[in-house]
Coordinates of C-alpha atoms in Angstrom, one line a residue:
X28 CA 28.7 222.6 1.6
X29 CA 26.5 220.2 3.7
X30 CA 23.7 221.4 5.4
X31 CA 25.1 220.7 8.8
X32 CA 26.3 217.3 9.7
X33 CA 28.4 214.3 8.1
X34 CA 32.3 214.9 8.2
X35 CA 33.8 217.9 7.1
X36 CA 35.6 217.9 3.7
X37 CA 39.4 216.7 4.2
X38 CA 39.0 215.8 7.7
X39 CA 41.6 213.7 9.8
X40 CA 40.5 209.7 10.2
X41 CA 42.5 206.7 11.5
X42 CA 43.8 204.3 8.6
X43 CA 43.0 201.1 8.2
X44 CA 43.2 198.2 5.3
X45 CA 47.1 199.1 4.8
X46 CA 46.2 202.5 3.3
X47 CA 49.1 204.5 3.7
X48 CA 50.2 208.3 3.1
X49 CA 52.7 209.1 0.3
X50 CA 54.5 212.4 0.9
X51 CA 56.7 214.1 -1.9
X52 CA 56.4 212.9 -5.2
X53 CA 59.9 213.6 -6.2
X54 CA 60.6 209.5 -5.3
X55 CA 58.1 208.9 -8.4
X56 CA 55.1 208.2 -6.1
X57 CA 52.6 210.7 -7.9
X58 CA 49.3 209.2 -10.0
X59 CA 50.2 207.0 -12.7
X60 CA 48.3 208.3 -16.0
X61 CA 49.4 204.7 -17.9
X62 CA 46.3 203.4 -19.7
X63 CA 46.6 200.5 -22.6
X64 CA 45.4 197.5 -22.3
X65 CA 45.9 194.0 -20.2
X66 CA 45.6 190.1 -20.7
X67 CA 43.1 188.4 -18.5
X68 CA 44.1 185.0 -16.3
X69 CA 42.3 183.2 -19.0
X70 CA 44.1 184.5 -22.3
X71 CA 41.3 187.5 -23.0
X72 CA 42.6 191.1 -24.2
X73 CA 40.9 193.3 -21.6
X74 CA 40.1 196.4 -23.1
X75 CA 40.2 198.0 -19.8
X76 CA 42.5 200.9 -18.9
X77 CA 45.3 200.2 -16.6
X78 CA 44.5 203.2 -14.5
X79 CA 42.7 206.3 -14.7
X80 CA 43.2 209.7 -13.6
X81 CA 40.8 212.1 -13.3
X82 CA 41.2 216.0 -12.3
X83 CA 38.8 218.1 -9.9
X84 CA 38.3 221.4 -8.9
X85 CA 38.0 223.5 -6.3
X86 CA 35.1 225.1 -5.2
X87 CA 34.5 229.0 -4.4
X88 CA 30.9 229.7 -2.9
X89 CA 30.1 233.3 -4.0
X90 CA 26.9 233.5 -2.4
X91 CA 26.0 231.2 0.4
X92 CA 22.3 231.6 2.0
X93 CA 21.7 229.5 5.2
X94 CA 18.2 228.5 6.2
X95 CA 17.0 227.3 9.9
X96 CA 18.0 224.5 10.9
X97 CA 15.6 221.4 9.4
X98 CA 14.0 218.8 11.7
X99 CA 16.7 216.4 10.3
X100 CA 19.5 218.5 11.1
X101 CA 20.9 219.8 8.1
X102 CA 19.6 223.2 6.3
X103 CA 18.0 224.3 3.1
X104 CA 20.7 226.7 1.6
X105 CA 20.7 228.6 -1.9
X106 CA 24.4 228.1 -2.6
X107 CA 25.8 229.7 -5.8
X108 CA 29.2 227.4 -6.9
X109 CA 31.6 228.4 -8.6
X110 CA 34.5 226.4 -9.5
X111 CA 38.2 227.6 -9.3
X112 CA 41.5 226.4 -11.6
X113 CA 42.6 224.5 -8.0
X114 CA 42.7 220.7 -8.4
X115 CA 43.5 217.4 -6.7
X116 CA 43.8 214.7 -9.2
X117 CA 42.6 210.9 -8.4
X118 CA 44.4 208.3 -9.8
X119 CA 42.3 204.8 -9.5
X120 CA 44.1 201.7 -10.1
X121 CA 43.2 197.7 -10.1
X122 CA 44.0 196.1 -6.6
X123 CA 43.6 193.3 -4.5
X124 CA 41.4 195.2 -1.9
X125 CA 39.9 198.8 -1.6
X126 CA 42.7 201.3 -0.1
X127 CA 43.5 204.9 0.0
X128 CA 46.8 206.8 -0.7
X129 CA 47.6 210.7 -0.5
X130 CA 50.3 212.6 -1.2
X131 CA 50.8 216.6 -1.2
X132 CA 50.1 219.9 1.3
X133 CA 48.7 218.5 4.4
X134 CA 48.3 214.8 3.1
X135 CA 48.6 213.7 6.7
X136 CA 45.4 215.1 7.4
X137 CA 43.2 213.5 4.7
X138 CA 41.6 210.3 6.2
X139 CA 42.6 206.9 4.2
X140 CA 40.0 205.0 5.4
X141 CA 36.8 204.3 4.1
X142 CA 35.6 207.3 6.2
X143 CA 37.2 209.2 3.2
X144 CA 34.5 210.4 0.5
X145 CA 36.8 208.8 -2.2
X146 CA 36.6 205.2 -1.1
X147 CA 33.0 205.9 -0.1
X148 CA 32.3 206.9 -3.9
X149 CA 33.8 203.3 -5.0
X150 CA 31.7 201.0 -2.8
X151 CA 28.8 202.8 -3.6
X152 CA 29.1 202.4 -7.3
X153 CA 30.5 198.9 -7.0
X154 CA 27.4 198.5 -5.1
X155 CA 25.1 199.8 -7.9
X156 CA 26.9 197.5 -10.4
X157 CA 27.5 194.4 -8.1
X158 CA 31.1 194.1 -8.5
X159 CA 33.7 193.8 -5.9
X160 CA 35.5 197.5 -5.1
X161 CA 38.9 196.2 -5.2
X162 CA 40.4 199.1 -6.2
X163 CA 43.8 202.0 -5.2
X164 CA 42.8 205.5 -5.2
X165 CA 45.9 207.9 -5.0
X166 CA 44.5 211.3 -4.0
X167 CA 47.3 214.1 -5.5
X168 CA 46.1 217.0 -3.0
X169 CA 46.1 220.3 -4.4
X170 CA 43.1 222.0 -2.8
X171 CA 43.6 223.1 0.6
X172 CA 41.9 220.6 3.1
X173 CA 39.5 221.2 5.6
X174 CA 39.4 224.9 3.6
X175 CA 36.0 225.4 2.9
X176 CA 36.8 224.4 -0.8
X177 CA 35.3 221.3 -1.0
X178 CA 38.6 219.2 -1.3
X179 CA 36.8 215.9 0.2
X180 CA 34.0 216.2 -2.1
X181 CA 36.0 216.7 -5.3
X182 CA 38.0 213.6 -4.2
X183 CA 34.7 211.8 -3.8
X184 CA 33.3 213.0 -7.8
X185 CA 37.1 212.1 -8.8
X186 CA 37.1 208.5 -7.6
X187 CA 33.7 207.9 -8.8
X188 CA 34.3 208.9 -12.4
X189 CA 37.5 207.3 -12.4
X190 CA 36.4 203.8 -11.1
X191 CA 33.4 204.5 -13.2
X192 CA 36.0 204.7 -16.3
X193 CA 38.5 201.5 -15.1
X194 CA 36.0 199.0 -14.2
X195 CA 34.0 199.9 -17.9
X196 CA 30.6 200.3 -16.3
X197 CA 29.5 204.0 -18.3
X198 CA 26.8 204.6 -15.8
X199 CA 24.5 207.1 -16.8
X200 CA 25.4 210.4 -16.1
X201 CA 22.4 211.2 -13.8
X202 CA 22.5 208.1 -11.7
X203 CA 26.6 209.5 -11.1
X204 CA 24.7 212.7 -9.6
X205 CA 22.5 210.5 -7.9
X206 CA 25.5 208.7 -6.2
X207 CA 27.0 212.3 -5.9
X208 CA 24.3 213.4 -3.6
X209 CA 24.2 210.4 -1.8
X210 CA 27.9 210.9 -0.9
X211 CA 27.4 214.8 0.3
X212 CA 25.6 218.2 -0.5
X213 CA 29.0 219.2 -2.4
X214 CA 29.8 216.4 -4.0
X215 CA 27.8 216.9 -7.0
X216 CA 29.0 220.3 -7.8
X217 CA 32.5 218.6 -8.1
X218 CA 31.5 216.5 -10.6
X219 CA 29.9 219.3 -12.6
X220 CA 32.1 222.1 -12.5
X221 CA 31.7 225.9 -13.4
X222 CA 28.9 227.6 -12.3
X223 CA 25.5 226.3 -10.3
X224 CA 23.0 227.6 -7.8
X225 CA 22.7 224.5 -5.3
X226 CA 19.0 224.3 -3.4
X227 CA 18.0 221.7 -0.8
X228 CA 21.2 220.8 1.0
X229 CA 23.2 222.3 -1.7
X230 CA 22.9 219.0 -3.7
X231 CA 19.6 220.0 -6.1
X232 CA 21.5 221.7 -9.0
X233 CA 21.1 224.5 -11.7
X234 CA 24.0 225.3 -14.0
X235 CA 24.4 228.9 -14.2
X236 CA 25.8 230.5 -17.8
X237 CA 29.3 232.7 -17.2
X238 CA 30.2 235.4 -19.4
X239 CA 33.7 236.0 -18.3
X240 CA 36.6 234.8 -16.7
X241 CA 37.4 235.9 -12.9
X242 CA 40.4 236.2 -10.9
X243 CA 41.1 234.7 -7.1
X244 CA 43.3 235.1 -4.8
X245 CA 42.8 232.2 -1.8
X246 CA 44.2 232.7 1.8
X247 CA 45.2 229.1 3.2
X248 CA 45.0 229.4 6.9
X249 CA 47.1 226.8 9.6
X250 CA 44.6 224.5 10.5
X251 CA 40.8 223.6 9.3
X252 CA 37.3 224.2 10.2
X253 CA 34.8 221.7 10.8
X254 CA 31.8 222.2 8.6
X255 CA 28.8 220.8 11.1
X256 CA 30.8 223.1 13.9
X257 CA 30.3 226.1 11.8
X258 CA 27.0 224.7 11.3
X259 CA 26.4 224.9 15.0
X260 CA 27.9 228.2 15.5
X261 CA 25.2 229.5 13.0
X262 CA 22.6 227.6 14.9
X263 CA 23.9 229.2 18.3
X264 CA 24.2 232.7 16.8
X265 CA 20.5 233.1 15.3
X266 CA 19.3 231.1 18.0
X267 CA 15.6 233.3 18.5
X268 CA 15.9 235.4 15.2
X269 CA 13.9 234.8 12.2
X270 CA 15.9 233.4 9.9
X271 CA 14.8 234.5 6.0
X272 CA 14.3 231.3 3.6
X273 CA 17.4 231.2 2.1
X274 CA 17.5 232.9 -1.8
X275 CA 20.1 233.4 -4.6
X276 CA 20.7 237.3 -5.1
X277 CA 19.3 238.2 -8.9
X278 CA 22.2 240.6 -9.1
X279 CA 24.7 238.1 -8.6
X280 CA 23.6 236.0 -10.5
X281 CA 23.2 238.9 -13.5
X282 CA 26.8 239.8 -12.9
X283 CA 27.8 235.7 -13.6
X284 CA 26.2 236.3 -16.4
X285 CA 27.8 239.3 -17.7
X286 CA 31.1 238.3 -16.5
X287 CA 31.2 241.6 -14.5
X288 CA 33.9 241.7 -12.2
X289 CA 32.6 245.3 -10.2
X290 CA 29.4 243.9 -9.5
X291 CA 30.2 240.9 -8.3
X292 CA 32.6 241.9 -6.3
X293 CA 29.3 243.7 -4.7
X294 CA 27.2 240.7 -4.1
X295 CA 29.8 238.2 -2.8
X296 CA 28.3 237.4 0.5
X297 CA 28.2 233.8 2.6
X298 CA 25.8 233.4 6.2
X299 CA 28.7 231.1 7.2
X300 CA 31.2 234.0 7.8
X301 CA 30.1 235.3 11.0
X302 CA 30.0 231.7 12.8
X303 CA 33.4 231.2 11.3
X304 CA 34.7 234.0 12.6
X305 CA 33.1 233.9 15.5
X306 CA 35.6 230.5 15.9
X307 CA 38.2 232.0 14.3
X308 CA 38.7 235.8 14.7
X309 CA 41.8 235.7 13.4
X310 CA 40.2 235.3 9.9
X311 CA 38.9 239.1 10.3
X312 CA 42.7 240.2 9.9
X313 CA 43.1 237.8 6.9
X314 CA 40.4 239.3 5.4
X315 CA 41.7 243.4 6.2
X316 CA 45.3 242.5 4.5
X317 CA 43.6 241.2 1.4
X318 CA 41.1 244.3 1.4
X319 CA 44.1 246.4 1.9
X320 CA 46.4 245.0 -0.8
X321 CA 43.3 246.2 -3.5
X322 CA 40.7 243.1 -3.7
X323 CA 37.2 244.0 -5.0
X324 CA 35.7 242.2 -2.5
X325 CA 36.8 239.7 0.5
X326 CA 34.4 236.5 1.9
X327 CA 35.3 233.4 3.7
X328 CA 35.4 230.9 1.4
X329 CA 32.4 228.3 2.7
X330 CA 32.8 227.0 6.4
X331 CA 36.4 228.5 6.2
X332 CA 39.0 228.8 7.1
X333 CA 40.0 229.5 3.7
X334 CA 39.5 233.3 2.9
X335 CA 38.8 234.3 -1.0
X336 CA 39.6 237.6 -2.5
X337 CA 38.0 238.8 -6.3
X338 CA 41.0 240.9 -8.1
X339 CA 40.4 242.8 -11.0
X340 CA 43.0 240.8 -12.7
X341 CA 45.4 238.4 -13.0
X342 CA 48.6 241.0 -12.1
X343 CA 46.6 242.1 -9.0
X344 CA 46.4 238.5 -8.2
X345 CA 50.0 238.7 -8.0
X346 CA 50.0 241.6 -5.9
X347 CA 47.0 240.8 -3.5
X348 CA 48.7 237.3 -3.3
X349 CA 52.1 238.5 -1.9
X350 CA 50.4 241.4 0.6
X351 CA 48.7 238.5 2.0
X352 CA 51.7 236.3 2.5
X353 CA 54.2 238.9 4.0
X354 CA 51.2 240.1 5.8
X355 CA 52.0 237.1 8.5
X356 CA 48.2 236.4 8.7
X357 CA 47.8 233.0 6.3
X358 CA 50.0 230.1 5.9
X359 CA 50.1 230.6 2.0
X360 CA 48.1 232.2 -0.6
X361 CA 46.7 231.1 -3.8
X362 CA 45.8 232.5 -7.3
X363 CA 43.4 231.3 -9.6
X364 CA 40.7 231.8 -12.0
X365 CA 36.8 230.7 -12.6
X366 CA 35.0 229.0 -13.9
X367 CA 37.2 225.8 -14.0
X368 CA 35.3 222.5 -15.8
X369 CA 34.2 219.7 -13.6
X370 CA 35.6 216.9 -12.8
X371 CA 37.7 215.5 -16.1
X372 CA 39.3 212.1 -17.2
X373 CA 42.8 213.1 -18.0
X374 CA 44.6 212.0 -21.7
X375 CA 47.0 208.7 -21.2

């Protein structure tokens, strides 16, 4: 969740550099897993992989505190993470040049060129290295774009571990952060995974222990949300309030720890749901059906326009999930469970 400006996670872009959109992977066009090995020009066994594919969550933000706007532009935010069982995998394969493919729900919308956090992430770590970034990233979309859910940012943490992994260069873990934050404030959550509280933009983190598993329903809604538009919408809306320095609730964070579903359901809370509301009322009846249907608790999930709902378990998932889709007030609904690992090399 960026403090304010940058492009928004998942957002539209022209293409460029013959990047191209796959749609429907029924034709065979989904990630190729392949690894092995390959001859060089000159003879040599490379001991490279043939492609790598790595899987990334999703990201739920169960509490979301929004400071004042900074000089710079962006806000100091305590942002509690948690990452959710939905994934978009990132496939990164040798090529004569650096281009972007996509395939899945709302692929069309994902930018393929290098506005796209994904081929950002591979010219700044061939930049680290000095090596050229010649390189295909397929981008298997799972996560809902433009949702709030951090689908942009896991692509960027996907490609960067993957190109990290084909081109043999085992940065250092920390410098892979460093690149993380570079990229965006969510970015290095991605590449962590389960639970963090996220300080300065969101990128300063501190892995949080989980004592239990928890159930999500997510309401996809048509359309996306700008993140630096909700920004602004904050800004407008406590325009001449004091705004509180933005701080992590102990109790939520107790109830992580615990694994208890009851209380956290009672501390879920994000500053961004009233701006994104107040561009999107419609959310408000999302958010009624789901409450309705026997969620805990109910929150927009980040800058939205993705709503999340904590269920007692994985049958009132179920149920919750198919309120909310008969209810005529989301595109689709989602079920899944936290905390998910970070972003993860996938087996040959």
């Amino acid at each position: 969740m960026s403090g304010g400006t940058g492009p928004a996670d998942g957002g539209a872009g022209p293409a460029d550099g013959g990047a191209e959109t796959v749609r429907g992977a029924a034709g065979g066009t989904g990630p190729v897993r392949g690894g092995g090995t390959e001859t060089s020009r000159g003879g040599a066994r490379d001991d490279r992989p043939r492609s790598v594919t790595v899987r990334v969550p999703a990201k739920v933000n169960v509490r979301l505190a929004v400071g004042a706007a900074r000089p710079d532009g962006f806000h100091d935010l305590a942002n509690v993470f948690l990452a959710v069982s939905l994934y978009d995998e990132v496939t990164a394969t040798p090529a004569e040049a650096l281009t972007v493919t996509c395939e899945g729900p709302d692929a069309d919308k994902v930018p393929l060129d290098r506005t796209n956090l994904a081929a950002r992430a591979a010219e700044l770590l061939a930049a680290r290295h000095g090596v050229a970034p010649d390189v295909r990233l397929h981008i298997a979309k799972d996560i809902p774009v433009a949702g709030g859910m951090a689908g942009g940012s896991a692509d960027g943490a996907g490609a960067l571990l993957a190109c990290d992994a084909l081109w043999g260069l085992n940065t250092p873990r920390a410098e892979l952060l460093d690149i993380c934050a570079e990229l965006g404030s969510d970015v290095p959550f991605s590449l962590v995974g389960g639970a963090a509280l996220g300080t300065g933009r969101g990128e300063k983190l501190t892995e949080l222990p989980v004592g239990g598993a928890f159930h999500w329903v997510f309401a996809v809604a048509d359309g996306g949300l700008s993140t630096p538009v909700v920004f602004g919408e904050f800004d407008r809306l406590t325009e001449g309030t004091d705004v509180p320095e933005p701080a992590a609730s102990p109790a939520l964070l107790e109830a992580l720890r615990t694994g208890d579903t009851a209380a956290l359901a009672g501390a879920l809370a994000n500053d961004l749901q009233a701006p994104a509301l107040s561009l999107r009322p419609s959310l408000a009846a999302t958010l009624a059906a789901g409450t309705d249907a026997g969620a805990l608790a109910a929150l927009v999930s980040g800058s939205g326009p993705t709503t999340a709902f904590l269920v007692k378990d994985a049958e009132s998932a179920k149920a919750v999930a198919a309120a909310l889709t008969a209810s005529g007030t989301c595109r689709t609904a989602r079920t899944a469970t936290s905390p998910a690992a970070g972003a993860t090399i996938l087996p040959d």
